[in-house]
mmCIF file with all atom_site columns, C-alpha atoms in Angstrom:
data_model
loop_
_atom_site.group_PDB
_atom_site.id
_atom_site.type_symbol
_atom_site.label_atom_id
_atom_site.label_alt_id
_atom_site.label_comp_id
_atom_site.label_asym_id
_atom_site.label_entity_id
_atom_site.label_seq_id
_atom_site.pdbx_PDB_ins_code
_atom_site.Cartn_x
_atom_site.Cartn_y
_atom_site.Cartn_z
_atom_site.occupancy
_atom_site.B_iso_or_equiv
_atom_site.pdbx_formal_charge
_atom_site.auth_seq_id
_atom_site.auth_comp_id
_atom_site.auth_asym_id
_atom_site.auth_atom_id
_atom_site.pdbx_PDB_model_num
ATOM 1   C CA . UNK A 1 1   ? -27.152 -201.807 151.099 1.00 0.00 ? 1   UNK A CA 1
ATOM 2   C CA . UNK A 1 2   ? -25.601 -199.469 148.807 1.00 0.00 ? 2   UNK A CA 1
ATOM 3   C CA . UNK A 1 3   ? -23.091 -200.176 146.150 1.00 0.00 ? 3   UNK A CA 1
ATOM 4   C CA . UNK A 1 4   ? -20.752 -196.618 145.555 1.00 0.00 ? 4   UNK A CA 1
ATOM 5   C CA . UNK A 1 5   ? -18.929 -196.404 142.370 1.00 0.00 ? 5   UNK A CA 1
ATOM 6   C CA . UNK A 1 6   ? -17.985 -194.033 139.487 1.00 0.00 ? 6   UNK A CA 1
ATOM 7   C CA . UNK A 1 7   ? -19.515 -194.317 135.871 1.00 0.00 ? 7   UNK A CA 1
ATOM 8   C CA . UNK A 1 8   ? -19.752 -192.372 132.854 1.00 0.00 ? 8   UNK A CA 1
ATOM 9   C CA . UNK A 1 9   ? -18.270 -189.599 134.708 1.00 0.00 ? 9   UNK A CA 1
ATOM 10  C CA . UNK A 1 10  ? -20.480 -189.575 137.623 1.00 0.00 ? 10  UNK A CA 1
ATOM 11  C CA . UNK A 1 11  ? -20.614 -191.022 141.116 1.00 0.00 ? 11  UNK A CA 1
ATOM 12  C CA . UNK A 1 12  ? -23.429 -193.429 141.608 1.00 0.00 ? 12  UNK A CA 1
ATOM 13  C CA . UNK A 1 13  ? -25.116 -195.342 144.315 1.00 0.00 ? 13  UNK A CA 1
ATOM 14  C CA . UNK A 1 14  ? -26.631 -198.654 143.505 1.00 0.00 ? 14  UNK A CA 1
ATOM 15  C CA . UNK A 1 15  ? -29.234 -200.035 146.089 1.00 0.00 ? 15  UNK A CA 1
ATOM 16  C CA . UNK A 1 16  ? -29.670 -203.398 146.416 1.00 0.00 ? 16  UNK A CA 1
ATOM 17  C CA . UNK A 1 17  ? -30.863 -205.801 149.541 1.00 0.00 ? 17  UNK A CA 1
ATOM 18  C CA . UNK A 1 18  ? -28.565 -209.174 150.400 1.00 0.00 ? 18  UNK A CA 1
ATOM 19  C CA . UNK A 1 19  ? -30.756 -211.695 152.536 1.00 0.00 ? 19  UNK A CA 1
ATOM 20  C CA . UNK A 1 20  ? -29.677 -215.205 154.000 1.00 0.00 ? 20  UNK A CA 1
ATOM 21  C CA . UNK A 1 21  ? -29.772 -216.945 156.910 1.00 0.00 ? 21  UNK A CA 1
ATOM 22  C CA . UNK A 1 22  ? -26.915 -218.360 159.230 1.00 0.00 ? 22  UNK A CA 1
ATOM 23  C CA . UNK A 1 23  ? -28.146 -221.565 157.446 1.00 0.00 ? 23  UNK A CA 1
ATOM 24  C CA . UNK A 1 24  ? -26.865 -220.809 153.818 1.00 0.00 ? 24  UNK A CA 1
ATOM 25  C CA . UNK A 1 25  ? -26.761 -223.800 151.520 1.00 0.00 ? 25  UNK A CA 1
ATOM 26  C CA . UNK A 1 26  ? -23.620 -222.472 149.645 1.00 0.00 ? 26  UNK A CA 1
ATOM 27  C CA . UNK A 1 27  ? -25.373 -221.278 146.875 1.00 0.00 ? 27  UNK A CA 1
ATOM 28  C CA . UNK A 1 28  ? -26.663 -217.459 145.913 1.00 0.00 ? 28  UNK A CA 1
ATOM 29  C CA . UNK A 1 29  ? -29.792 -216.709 143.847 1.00 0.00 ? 29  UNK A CA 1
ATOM 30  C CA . UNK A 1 30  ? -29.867 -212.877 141.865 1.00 0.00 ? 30  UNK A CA 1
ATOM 31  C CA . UNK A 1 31  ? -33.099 -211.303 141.201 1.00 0.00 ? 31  UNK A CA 1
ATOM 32  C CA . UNK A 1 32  ? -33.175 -209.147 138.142 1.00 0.00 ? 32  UNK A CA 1
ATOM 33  C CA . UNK A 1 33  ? -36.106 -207.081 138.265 1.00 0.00 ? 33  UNK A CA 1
ATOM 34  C CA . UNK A 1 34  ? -38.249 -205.656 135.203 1.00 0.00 ? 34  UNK A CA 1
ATOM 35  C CA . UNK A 1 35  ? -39.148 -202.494 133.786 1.00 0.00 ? 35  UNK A CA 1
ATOM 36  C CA . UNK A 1 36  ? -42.205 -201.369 135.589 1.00 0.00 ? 36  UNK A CA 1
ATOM 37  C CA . UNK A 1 37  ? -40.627 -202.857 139.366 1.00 0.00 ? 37  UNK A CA 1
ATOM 38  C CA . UNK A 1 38  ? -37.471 -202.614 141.264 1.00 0.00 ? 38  UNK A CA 1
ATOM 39  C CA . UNK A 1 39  ? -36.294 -205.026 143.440 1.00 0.00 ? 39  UNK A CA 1
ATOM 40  C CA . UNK A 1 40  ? -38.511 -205.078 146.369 1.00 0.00 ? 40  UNK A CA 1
ATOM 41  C CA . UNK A 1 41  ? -41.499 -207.047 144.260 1.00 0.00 ? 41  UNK A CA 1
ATOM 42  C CA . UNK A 1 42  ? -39.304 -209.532 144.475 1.00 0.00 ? 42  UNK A CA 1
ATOM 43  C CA . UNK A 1 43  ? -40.590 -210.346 148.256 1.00 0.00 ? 43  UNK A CA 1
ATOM 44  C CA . UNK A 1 44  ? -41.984 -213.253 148.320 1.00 0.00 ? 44  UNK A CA 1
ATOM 45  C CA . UNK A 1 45  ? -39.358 -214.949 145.620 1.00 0.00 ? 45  UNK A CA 1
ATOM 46  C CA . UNK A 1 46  ? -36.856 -213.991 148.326 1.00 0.00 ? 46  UNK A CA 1
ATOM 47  C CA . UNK A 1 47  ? -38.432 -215.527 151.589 1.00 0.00 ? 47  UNK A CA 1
ATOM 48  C CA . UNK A 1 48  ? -39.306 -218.463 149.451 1.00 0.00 ? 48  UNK A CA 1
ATOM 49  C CA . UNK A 1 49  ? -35.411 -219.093 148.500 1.00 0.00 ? 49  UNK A CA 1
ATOM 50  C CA . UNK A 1 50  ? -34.506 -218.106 151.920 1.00 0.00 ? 50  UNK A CA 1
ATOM 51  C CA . UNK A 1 51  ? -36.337 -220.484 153.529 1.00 0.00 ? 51  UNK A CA 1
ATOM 52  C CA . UNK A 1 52  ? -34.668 -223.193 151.219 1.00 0.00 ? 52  UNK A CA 1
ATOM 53  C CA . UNK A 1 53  ? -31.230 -222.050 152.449 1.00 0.00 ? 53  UNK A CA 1
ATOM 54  C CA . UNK A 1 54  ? -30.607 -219.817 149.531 1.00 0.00 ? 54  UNK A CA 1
ATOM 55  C CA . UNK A 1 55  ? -28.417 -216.478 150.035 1.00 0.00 ? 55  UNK A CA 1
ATOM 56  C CA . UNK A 1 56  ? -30.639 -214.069 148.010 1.00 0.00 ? 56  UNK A CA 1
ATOM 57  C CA . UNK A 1 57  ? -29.574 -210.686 145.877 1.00 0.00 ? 57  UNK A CA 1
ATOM 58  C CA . UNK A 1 58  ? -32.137 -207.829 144.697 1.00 0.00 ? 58  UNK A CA 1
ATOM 59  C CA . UNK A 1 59  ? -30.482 -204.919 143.187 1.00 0.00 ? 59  UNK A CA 1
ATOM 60  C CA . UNK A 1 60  ? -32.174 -201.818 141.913 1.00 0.00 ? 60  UNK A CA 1
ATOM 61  C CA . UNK A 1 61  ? -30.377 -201.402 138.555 1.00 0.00 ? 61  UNK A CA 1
ATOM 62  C CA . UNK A 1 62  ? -29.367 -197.460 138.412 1.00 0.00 ? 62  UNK A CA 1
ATOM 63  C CA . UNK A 1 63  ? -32.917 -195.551 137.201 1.00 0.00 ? 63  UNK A CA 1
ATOM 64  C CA . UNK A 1 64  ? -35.079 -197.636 139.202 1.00 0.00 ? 64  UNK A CA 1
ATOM 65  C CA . UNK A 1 65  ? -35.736 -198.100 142.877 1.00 0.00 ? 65  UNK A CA 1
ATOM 66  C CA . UNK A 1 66  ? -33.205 -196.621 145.209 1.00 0.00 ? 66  UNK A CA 1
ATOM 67  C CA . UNK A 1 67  ? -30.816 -196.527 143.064 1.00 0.00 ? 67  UNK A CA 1
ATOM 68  C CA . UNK A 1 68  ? -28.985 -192.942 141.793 1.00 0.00 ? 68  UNK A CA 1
ATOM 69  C CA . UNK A 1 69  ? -31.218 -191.426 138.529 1.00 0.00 ? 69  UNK A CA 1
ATOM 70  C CA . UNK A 1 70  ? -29.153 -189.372 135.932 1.00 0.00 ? 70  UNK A CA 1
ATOM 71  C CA . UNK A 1 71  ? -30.476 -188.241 132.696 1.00 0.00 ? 71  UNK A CA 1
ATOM 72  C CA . UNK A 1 72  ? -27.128 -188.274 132.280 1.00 0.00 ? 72  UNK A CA 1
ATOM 73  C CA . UNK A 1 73  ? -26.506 -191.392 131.842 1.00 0.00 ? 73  UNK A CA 1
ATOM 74  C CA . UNK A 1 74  ? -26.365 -193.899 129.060 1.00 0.00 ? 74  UNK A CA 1
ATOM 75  C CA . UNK A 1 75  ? -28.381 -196.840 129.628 1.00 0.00 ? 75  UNK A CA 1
ATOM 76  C CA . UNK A 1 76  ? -27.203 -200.328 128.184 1.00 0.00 ? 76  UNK A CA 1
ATOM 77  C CA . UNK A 1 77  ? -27.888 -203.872 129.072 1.00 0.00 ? 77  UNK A CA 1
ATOM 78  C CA . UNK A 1 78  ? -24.321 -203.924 128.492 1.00 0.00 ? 78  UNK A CA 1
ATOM 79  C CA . UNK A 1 79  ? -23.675 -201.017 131.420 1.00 0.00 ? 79  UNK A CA 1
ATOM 80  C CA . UNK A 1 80  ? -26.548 -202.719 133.477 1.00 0.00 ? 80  UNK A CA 1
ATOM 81  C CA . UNK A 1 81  ? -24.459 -205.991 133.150 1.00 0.00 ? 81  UNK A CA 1
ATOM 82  C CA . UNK A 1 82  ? -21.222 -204.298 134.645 1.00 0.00 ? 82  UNK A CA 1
ATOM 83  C CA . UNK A 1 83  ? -22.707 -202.366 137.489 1.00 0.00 ? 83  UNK A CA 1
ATOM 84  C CA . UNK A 1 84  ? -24.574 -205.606 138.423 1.00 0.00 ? 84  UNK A CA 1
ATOM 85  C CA . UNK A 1 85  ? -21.303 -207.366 138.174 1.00 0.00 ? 85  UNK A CA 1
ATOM 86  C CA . UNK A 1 86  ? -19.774 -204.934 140.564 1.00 0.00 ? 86  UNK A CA 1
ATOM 87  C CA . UNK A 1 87  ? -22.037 -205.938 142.832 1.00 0.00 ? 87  UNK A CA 1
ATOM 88  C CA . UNK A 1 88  ? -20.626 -209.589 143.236 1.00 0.00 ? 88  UNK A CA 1
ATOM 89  C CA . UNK A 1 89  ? -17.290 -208.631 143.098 1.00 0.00 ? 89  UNK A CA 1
ATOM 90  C CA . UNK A 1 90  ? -17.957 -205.858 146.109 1.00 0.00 ? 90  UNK A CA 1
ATOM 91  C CA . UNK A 1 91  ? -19.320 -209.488 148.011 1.00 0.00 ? 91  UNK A CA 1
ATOM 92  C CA . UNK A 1 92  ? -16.962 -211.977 146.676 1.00 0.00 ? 92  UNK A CA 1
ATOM 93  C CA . UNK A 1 93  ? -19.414 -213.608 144.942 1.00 0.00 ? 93  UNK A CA 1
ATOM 94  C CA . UNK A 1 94  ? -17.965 -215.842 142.262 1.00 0.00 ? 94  UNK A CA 1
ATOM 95  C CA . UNK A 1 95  ? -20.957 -218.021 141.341 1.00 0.00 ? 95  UNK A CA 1
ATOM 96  C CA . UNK A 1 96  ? -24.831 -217.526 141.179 1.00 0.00 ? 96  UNK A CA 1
ATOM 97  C CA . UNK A 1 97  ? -28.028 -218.827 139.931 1.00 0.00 ? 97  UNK A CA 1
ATOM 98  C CA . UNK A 1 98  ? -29.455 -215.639 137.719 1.00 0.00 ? 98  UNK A CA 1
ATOM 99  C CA . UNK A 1 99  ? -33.160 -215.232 137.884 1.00 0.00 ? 99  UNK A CA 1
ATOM 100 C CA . UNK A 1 100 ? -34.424 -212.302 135.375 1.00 0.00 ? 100 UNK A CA 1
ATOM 101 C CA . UNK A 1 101 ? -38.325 -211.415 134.944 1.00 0.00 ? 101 UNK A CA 1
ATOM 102 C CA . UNK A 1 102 ? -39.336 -209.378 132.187 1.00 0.00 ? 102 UNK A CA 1
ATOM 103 C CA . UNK A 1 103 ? -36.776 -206.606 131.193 1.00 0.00 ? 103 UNK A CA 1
ATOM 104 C CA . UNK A 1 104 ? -34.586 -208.084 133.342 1.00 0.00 ? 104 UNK A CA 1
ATOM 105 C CA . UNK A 1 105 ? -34.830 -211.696 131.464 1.00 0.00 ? 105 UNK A CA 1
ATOM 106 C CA . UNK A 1 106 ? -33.163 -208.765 128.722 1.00 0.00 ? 106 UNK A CA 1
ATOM 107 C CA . UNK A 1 107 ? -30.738 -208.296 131.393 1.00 0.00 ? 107 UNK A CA 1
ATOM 108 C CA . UNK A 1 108 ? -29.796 -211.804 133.055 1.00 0.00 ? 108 UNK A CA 1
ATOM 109 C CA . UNK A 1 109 ? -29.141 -212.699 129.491 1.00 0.00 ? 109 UNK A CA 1
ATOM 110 C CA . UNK A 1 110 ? -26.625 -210.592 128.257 1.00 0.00 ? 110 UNK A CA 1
ATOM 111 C CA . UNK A 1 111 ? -25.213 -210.750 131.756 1.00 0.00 ? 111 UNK A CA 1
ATOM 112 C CA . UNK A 1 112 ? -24.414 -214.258 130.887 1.00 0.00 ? 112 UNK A CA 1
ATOM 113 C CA . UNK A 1 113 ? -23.326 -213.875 127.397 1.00 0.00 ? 113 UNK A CA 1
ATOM 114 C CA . UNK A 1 114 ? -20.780 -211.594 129.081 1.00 0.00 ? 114 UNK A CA 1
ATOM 115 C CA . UNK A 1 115 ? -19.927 -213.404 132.680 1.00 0.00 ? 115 UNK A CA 1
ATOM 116 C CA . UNK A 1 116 ? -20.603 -217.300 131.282 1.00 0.00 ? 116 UNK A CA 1
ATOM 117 C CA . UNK A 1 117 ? -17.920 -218.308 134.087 1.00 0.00 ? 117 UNK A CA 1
ATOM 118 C CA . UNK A 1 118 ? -20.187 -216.572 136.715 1.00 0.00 ? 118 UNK A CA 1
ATOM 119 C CA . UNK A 1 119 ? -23.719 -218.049 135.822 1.00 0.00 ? 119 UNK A CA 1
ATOM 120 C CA . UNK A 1 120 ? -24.196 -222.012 137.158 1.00 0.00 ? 120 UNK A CA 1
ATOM 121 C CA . UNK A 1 121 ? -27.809 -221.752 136.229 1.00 0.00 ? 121 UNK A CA 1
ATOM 122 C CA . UNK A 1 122 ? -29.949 -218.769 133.848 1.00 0.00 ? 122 UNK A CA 1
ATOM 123 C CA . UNK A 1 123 ? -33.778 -218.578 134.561 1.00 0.00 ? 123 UNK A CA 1
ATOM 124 C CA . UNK A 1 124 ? -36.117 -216.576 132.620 1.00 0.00 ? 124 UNK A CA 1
ATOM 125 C CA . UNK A 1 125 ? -39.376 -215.698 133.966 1.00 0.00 ? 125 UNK A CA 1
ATOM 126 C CA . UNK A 1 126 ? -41.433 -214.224 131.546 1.00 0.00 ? 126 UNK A CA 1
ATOM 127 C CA . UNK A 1 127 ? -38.867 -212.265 129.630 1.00 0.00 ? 127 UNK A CA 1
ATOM 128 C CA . UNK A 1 128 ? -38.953 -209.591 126.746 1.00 0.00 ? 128 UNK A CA 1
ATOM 129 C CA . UNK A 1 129 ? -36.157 -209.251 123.910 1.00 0.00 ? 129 UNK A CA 1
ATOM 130 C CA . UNK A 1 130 ? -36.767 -212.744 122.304 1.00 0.00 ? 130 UNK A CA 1
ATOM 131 C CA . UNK A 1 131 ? -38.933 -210.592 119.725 1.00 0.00 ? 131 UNK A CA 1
ATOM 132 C CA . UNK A 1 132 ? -38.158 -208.228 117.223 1.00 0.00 ? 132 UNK A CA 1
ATOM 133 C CA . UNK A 1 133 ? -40.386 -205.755 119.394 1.00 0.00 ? 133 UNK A CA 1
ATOM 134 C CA . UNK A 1 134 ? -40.066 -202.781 116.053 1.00 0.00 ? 134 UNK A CA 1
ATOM 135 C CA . UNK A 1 135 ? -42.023 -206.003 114.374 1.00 0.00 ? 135 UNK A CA 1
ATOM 136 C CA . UNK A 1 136 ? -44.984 -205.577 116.645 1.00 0.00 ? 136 UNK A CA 1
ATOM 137 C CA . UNK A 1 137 ? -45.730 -201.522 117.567 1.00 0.00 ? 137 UNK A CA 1
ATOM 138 C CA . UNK A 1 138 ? -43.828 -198.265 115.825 1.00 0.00 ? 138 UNK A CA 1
ATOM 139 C CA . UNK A 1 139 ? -40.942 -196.569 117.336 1.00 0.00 ? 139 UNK A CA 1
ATOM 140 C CA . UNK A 1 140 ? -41.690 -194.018 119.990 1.00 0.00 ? 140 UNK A CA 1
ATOM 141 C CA . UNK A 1 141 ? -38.996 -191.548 120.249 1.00 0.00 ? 141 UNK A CA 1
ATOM 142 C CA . UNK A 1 142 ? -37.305 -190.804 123.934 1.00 0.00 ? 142 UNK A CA 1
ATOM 143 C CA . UNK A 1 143 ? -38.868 -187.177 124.052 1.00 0.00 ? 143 UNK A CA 1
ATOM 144 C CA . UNK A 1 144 ? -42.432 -189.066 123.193 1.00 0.00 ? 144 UNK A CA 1
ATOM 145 C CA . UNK A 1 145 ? -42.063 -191.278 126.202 1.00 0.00 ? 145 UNK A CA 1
ATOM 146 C CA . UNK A 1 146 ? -40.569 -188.722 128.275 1.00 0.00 ? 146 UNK A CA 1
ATOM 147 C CA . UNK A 1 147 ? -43.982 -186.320 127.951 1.00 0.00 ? 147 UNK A CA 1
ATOM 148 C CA . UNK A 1 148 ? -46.511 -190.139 128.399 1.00 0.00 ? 148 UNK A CA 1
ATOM 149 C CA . UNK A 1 149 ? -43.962 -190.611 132.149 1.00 0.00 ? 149 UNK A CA 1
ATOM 150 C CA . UNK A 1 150 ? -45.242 -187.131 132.836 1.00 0.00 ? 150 UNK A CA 1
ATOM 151 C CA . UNK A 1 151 ? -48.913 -187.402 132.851 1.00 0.00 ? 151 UNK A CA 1
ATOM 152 C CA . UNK A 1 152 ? -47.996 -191.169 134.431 1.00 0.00 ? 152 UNK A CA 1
ATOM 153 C CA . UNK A 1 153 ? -50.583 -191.280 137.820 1.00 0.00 ? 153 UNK A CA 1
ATOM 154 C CA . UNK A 1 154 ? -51.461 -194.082 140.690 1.00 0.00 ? 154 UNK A CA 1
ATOM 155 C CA . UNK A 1 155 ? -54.421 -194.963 138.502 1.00 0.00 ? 155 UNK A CA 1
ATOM 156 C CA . UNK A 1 156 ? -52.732 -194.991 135.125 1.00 0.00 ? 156 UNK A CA 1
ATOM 157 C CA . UNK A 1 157 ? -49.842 -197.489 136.336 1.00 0.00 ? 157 UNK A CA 1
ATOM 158 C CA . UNK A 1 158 ? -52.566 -199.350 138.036 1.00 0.00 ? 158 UNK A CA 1
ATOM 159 C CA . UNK A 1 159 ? -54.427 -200.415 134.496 1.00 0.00 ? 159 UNK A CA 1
ATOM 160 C CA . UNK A 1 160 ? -51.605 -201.058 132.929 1.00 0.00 ? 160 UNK A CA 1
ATOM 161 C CA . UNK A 1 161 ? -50.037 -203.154 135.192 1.00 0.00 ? 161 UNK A CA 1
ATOM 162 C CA . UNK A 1 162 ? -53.488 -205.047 135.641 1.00 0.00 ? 162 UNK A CA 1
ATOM 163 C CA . UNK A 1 163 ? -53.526 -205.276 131.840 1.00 0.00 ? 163 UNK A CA 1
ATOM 164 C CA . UNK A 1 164 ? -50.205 -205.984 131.169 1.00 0.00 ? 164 UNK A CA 1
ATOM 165 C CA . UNK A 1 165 ? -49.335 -208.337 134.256 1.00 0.00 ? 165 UNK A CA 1
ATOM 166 C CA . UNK A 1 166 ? -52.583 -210.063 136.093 1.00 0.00 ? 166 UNK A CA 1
ATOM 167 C CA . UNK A 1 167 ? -54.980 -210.408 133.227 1.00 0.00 ? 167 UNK A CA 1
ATOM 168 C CA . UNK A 1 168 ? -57.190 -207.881 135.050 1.00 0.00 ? 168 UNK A CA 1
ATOM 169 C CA . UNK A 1 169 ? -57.448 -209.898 138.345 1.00 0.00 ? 169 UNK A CA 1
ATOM 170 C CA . UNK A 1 170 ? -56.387 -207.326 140.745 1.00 0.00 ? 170 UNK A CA 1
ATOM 171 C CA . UNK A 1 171 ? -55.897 -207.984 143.968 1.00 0.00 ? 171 UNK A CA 1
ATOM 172 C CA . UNK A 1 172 ? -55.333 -205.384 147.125 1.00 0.00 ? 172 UNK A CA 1
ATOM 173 C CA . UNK A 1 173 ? -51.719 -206.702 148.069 1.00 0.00 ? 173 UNK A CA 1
ATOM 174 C CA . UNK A 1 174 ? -50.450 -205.095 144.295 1.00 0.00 ? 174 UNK A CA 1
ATOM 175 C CA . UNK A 1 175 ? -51.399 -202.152 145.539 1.00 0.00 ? 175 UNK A CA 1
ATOM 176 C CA . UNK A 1 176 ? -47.978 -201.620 146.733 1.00 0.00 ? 176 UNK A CA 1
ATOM 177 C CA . UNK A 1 177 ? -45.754 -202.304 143.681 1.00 0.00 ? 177 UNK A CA 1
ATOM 178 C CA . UNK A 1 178 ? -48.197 -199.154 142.159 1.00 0.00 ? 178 UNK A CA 1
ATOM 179 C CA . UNK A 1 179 ? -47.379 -197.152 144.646 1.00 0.00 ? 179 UNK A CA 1
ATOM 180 C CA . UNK A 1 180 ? -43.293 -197.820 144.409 1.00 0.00 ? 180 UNK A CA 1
ATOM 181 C CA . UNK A 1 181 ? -43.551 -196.678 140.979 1.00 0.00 ? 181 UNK A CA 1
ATOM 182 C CA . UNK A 1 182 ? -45.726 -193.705 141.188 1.00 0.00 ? 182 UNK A CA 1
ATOM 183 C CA . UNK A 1 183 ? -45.656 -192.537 144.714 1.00 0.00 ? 183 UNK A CA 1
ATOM 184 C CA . UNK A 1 184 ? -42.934 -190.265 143.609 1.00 0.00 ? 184 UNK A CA 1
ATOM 185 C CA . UNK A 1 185 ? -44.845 -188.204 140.650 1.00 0.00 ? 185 UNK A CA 1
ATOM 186 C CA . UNK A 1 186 ? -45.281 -185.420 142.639 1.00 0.00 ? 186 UNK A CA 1
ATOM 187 C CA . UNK A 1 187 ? -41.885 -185.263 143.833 1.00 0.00 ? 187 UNK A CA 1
ATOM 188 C CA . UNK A 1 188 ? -40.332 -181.967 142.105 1.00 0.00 ? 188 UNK A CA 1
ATOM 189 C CA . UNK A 1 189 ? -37.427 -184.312 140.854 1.00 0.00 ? 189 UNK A CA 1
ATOM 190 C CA . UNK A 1 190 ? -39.641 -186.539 139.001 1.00 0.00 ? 190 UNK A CA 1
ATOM 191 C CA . UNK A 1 191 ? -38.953 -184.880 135.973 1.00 0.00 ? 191 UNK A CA 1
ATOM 192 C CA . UNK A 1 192 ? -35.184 -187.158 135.937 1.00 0.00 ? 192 UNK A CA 1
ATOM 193 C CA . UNK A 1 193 ? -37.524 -190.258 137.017 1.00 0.00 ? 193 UNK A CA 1
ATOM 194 C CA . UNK A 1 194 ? -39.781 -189.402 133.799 1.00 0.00 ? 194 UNK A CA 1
ATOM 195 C CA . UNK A 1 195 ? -36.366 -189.329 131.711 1.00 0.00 ? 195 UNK A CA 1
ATOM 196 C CA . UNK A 1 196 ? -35.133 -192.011 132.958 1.00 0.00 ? 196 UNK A CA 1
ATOM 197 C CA . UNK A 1 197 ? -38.175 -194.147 132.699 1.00 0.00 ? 197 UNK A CA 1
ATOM 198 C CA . UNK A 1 198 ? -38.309 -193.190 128.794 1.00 0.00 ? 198 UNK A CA 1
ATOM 199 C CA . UNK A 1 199 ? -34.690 -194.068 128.357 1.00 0.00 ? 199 UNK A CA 1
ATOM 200 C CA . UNK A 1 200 ? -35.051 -197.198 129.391 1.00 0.00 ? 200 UNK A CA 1
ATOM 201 C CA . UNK A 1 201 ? -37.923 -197.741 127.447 1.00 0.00 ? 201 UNK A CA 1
ATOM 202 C CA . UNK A 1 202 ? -35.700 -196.691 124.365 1.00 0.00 ? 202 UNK A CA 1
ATOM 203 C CA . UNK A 1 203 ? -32.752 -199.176 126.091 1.00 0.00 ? 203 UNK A CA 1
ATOM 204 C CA . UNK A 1 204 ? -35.572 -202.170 125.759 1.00 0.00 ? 204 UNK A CA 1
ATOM 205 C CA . UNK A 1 205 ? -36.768 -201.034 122.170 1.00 0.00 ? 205 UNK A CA 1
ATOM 206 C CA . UNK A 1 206 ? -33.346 -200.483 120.461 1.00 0.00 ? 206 UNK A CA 1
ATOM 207 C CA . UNK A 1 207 ? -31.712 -203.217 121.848 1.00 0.00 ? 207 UNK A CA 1
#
């Protein structure tokens, strides 16, 4: 489905998939997705929760996925929070259990610190921002990223996600969340998926 609103001056659409069975237990699970995935890696999570009786959410937060890309745009946890908020509101959703991996543990958190009356239950699955991250490597400016997303390839995104995600125990079936993230390089837009990617990066850093 697809979410169509108006921020920072621009009309955006914000993909996200909604999955339950007649069978719903009453309660609704949302999957906040990191920075290297969108929501679709969240597969198996879903049919798992599904199968309990759980009605599940995935969006792709704007930048990733299927979502609109602007290099326009000013990306916040804070904005990230309100779009996903919209979401709900769109589906008269009033409670959830909020499940953020990675970046979006970043995300699920300041979602709550802003919507406490919306969030029964907070999980974190392995999440960034409970670090002083400027501690641990230098700053990379937005243009630096920007120029790394460029040279970005299937192969490239493949060791570092085996590095950074399956201690270099790769299996066939991750082949696919590699190819959602670089399948468009050669697109001739990818340019605004290479800003975007970096601004993010600078959202996780600075924030």
């Amino acid at each position: 489905h697809y979410l169509d609103f108006e921020s920072q001056h621009g009309q955006l659409k914000m993909a996200y998939m909604d999955i339950h069975l007649p069978e719903w237990n009453g309660k609704t699970v949302v999957l906040l997705h990191g920075k290297n995935f969108n929501g679709a890696y969240w597969k198996t999570t879903a049919e798992a929760l599904v199968k309990e009786g759980y009605r599940v959410i995935m969006p792709d937060q704007i930048g990733f996925g299927k979502s609109s890309k602007s290099v326009a745009y000013q990306f916040t946890f804070q904005q990230l929070a309100v779009n996903t908020k919209k979401i709900l509101d769109k589906l008269n959703i009033d409670k959830v259990y909020l499940l953020g991996h990675s970046m979006g543990g970043m995300l699920a958190t300041r979602f709550t610190l802003m919507y406490p009356e919306t969030v029964e239950k907070l999980i974190l699955e392995n999440p960034i921002g409970l670090e002083d991250w400027k501690l641990v490597v230098p700053y990379t400016t937005i243009d630096e990223s920007y120029k790394d997303e460029l040279k970005v390839s299937f192969e490239t995104a493949k060791a570092y996600q085996a590095a950074s995600y399956y201690d270099n125990k790769w299996k066939p079936a991750y082949d696919e969340w590699v190819y959602l993230l670089t399948g468009w390089a050669k697109d001739p837009e990818y340019p605004v998926v290479a800003m975007n990617n970096a601004q993010t990066s600078d959202m996780i850093f600075t924030q």
